PDB file of C-alpha atoms in Angstrom:
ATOM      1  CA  UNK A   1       0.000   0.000   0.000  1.00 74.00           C
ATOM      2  CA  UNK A   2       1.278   3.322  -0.821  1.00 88.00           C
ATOM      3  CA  UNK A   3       2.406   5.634   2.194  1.00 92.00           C
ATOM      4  CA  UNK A   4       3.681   8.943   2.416  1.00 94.00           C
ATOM      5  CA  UNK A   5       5.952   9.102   4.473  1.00 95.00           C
ATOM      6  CA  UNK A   6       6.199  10.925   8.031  1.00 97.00           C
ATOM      7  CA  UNK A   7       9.458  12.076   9.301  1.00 97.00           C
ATOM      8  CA  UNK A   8      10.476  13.096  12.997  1.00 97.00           C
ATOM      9  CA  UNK A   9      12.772  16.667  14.204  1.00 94.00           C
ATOM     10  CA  UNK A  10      12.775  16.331  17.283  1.00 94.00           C
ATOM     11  CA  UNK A  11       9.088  17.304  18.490  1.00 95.00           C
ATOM     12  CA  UNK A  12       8.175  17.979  14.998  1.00 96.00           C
ATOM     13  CA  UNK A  13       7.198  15.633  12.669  1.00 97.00           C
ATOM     14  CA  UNK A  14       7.808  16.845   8.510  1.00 97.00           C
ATOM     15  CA  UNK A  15       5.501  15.402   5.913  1.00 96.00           C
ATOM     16  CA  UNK A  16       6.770  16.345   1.920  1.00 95.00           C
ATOM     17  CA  UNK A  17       3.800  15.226  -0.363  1.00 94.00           C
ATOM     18  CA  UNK A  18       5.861  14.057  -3.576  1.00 91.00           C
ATOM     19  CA  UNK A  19       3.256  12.395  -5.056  1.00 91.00           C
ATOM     20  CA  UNK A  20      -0.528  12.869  -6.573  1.00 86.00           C
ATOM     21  CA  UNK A  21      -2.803  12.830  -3.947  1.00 86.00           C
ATOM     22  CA  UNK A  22      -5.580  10.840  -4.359  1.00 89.00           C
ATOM     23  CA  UNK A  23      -8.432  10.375  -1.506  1.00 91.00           C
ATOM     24  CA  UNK A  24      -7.288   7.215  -0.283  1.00 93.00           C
ATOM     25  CA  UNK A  25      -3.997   8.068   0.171  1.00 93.00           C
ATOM     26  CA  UNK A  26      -5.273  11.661   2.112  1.00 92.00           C
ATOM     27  CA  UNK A  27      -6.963   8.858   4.193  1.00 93.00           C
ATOM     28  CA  UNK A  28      -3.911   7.127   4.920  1.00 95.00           C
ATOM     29  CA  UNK A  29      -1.640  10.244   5.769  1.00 95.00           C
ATOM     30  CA  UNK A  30      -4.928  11.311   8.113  1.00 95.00           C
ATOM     31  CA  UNK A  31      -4.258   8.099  10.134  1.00 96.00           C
ATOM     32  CA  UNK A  32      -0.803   7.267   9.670  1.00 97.00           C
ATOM     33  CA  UNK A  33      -0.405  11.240  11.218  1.00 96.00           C
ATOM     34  CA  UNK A  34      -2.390  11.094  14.079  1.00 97.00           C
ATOM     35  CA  UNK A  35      -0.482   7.842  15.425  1.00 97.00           C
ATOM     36  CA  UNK A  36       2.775   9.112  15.053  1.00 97.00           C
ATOM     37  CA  UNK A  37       1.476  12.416  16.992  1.00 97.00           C
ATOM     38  CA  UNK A  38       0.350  10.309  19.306  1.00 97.00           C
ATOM     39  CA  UNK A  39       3.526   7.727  19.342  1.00 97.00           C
ATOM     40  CA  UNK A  40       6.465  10.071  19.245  1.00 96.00           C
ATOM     41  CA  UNK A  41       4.254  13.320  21.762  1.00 96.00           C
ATOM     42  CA  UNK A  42       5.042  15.372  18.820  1.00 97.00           C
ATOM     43  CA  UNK A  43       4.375  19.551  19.174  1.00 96.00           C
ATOM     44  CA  UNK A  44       4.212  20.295  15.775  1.00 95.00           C
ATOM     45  CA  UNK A  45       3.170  19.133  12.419  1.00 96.00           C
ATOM     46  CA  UNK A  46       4.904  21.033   9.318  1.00 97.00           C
ATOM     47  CA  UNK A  47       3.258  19.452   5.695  1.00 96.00           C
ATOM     48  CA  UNK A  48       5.128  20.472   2.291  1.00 96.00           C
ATOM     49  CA  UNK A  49       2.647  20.513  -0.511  1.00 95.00           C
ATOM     50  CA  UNK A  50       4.917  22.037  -2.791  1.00 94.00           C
ATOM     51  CA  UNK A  51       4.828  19.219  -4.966  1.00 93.00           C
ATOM     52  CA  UNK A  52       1.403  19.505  -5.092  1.00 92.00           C
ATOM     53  CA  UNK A  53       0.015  20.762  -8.610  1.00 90.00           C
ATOM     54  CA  UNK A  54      -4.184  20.437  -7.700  1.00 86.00           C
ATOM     55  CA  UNK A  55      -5.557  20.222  -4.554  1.00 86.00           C
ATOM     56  CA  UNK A  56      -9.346  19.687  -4.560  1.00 86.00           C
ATOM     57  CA  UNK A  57     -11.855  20.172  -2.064  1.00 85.00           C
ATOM     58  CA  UNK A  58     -11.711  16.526  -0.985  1.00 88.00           C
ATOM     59  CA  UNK A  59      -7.771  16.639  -0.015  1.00 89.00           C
ATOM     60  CA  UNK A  60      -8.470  20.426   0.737  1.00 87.00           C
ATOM     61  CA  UNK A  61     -10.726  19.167   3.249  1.00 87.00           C
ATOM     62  CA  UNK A  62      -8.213  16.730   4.881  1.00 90.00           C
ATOM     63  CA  UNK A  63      -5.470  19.019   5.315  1.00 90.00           C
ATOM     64  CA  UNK A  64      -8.323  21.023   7.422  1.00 90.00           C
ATOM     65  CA  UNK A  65      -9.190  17.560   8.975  1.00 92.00           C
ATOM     66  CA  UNK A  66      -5.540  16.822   9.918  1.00 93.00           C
ATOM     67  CA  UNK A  67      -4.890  20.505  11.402  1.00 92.00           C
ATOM     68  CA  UNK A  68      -8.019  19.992  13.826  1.00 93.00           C
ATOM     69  CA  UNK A  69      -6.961  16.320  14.914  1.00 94.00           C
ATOM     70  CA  UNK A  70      -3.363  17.878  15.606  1.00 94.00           C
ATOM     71  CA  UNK A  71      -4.923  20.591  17.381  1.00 92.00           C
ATOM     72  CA  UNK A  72      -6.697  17.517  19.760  1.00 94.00           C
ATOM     73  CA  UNK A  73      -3.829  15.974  20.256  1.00 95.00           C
ATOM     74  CA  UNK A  74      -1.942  19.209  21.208  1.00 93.00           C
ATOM     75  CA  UNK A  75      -0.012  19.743  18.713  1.00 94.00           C
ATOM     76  CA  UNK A  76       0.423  22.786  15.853  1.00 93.00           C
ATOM     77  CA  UNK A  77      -0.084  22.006  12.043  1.00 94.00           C
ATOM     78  CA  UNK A  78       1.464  24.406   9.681  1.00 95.00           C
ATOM     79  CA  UNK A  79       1.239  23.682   5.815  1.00 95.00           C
ATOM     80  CA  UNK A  80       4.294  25.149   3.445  1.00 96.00           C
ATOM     81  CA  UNK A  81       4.869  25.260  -0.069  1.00 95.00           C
ATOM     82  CA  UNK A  82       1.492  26.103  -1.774  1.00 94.00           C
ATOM     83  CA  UNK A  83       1.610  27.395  -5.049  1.00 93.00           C
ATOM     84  CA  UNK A  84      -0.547  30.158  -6.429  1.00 94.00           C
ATOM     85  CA  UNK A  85      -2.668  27.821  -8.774  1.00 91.00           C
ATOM     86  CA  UNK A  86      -3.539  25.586  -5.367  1.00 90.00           C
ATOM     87  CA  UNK A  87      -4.424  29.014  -3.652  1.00 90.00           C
ATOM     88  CA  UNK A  88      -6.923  30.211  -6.377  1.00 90.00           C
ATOM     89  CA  UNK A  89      -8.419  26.980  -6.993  1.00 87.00           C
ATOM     90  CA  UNK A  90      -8.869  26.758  -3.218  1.00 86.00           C
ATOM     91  CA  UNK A  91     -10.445  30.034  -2.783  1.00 88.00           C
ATOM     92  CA  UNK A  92     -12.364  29.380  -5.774  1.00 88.00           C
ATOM     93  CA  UNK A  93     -14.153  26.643  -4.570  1.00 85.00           C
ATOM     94  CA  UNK A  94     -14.831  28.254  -1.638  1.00 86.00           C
ATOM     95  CA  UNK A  95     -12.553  26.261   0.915  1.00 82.00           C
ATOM     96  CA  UNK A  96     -11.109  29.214   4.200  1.00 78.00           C
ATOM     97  CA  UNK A  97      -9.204  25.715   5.459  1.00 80.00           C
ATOM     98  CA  UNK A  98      -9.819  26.890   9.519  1.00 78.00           C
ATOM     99  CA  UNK A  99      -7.503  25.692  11.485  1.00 78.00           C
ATOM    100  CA  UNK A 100      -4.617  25.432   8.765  1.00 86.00           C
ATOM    101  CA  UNK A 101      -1.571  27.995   9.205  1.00 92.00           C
ATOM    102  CA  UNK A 102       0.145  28.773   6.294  1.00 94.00           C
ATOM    103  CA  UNK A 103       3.620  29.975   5.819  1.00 95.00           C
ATOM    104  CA  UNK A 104       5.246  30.296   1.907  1.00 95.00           C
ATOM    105  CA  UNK A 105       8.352  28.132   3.090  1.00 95.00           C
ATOM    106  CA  UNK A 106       9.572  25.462   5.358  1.00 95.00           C
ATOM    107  CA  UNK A 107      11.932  27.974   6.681  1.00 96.00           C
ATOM    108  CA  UNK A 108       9.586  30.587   7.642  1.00 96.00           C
ATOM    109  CA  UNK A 109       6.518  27.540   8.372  1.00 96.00           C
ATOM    110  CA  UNK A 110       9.304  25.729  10.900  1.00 95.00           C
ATOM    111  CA  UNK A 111       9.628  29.648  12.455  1.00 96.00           C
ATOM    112  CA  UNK A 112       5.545  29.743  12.845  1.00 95.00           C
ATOM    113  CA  UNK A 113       5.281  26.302  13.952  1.00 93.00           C
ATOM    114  CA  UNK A 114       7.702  27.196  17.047  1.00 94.00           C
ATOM    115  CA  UNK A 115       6.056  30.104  17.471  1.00 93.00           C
ATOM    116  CA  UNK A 116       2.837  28.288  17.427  1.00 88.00           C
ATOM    117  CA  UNK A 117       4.258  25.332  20.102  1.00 87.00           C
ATOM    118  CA  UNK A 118       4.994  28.103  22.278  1.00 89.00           C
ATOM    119  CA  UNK A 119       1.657  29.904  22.679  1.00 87.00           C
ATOM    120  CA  UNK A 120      -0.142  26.483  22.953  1.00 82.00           C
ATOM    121  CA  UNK A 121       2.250  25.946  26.290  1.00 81.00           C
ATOM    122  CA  UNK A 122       1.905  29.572  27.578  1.00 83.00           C
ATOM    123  CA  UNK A 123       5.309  30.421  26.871  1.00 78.00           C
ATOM    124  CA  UNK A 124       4.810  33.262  23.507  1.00 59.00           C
ATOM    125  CA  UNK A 125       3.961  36.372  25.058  1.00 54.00           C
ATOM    126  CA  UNK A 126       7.732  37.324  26.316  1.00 52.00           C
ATOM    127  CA  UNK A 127       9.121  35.895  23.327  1.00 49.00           C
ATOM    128  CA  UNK A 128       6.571  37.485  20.830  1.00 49.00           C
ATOM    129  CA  UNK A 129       8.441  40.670  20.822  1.00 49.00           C
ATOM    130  CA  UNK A 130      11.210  38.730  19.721  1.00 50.00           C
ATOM    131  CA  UNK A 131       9.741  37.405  17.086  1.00 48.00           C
ATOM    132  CA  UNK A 132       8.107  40.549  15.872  1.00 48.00           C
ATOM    133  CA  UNK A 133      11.855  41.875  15.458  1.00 46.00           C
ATOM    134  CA  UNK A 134      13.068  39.162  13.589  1.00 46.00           C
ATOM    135  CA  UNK A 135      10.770  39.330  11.373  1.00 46.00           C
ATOM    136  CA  UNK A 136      11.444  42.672  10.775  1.00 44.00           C
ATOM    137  CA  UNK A 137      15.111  42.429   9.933  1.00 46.00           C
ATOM    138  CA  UNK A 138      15.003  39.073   7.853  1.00 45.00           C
ATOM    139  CA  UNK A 139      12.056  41.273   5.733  1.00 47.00           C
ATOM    140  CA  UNK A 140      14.808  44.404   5.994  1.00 47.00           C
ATOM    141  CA  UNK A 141      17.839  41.754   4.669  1.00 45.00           C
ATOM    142  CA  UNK A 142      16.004  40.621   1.436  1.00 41.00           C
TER     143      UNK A 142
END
């Protein structure tokens, strides 16, 4: 059976879709996810769909699915990668995706998954300021 597979960073766990998604195989990741939050106590869940060429409201749907169950199970979801075809088709057929953070990288979406970990445990506010100021200079350096 065809799997995609899930890799673990520490408390993160990285999922790169390299192949078509199809709805059984949305399924699968759905499942095979969840246990390996569950197995490994993992914080944060960072997906790469940059692979991804169409993303229908089926698989739109799952990602959406997936970042709720995370959320349950206490840990952040943060999808990277999408490209501008996906977004327009997605707000095109009407799909918001609540619950699902986006971030145009797996640089910057590793940087709002932490971020992300760290308000879910309480700890963002002193380090939001931080953040904020970071974000200004990397925006400043390009």
């Amino acid at each position: 059976m065809e799997r995609i597979p899930i890799l673990r960073m520490g408390e993160f766990l990285l999922v790169t879709i390299q192949v078509d998604m199809h709805d059984r195989l949305a399924m699968q990741l759905q499942d095979d996810l969840t246990n390996k939050i569950v197995q490994h106590s993992a914080r944060g869940v960072l997906i790469d769909i940059s692979a991804l060429e169409i993303v229908d409201s089926f698989i739109g749907r799952m990602l959406g699915n997936i970042a709720a169950m995370s959320r349950v199970l206490d840990a952040a979801t943060v999808v990277v990668g999408m490209q501008p075809a996906v977004a327009i088709t997605l707000v095109e057929l009407g799909l918001s995706l609540p619950g699902v953070r986006a971030a145009l990288n797996v640089e910057r979406g590793m940087e709002l998954i932490r971020r992300e970990v760290r308000e879910m445990s309480g700890e963002g506010d002193e380090d939001e300021h931080d953040s904020e100021e970071d974000e200004v200079d990397a925006e400043a350096g390009e």
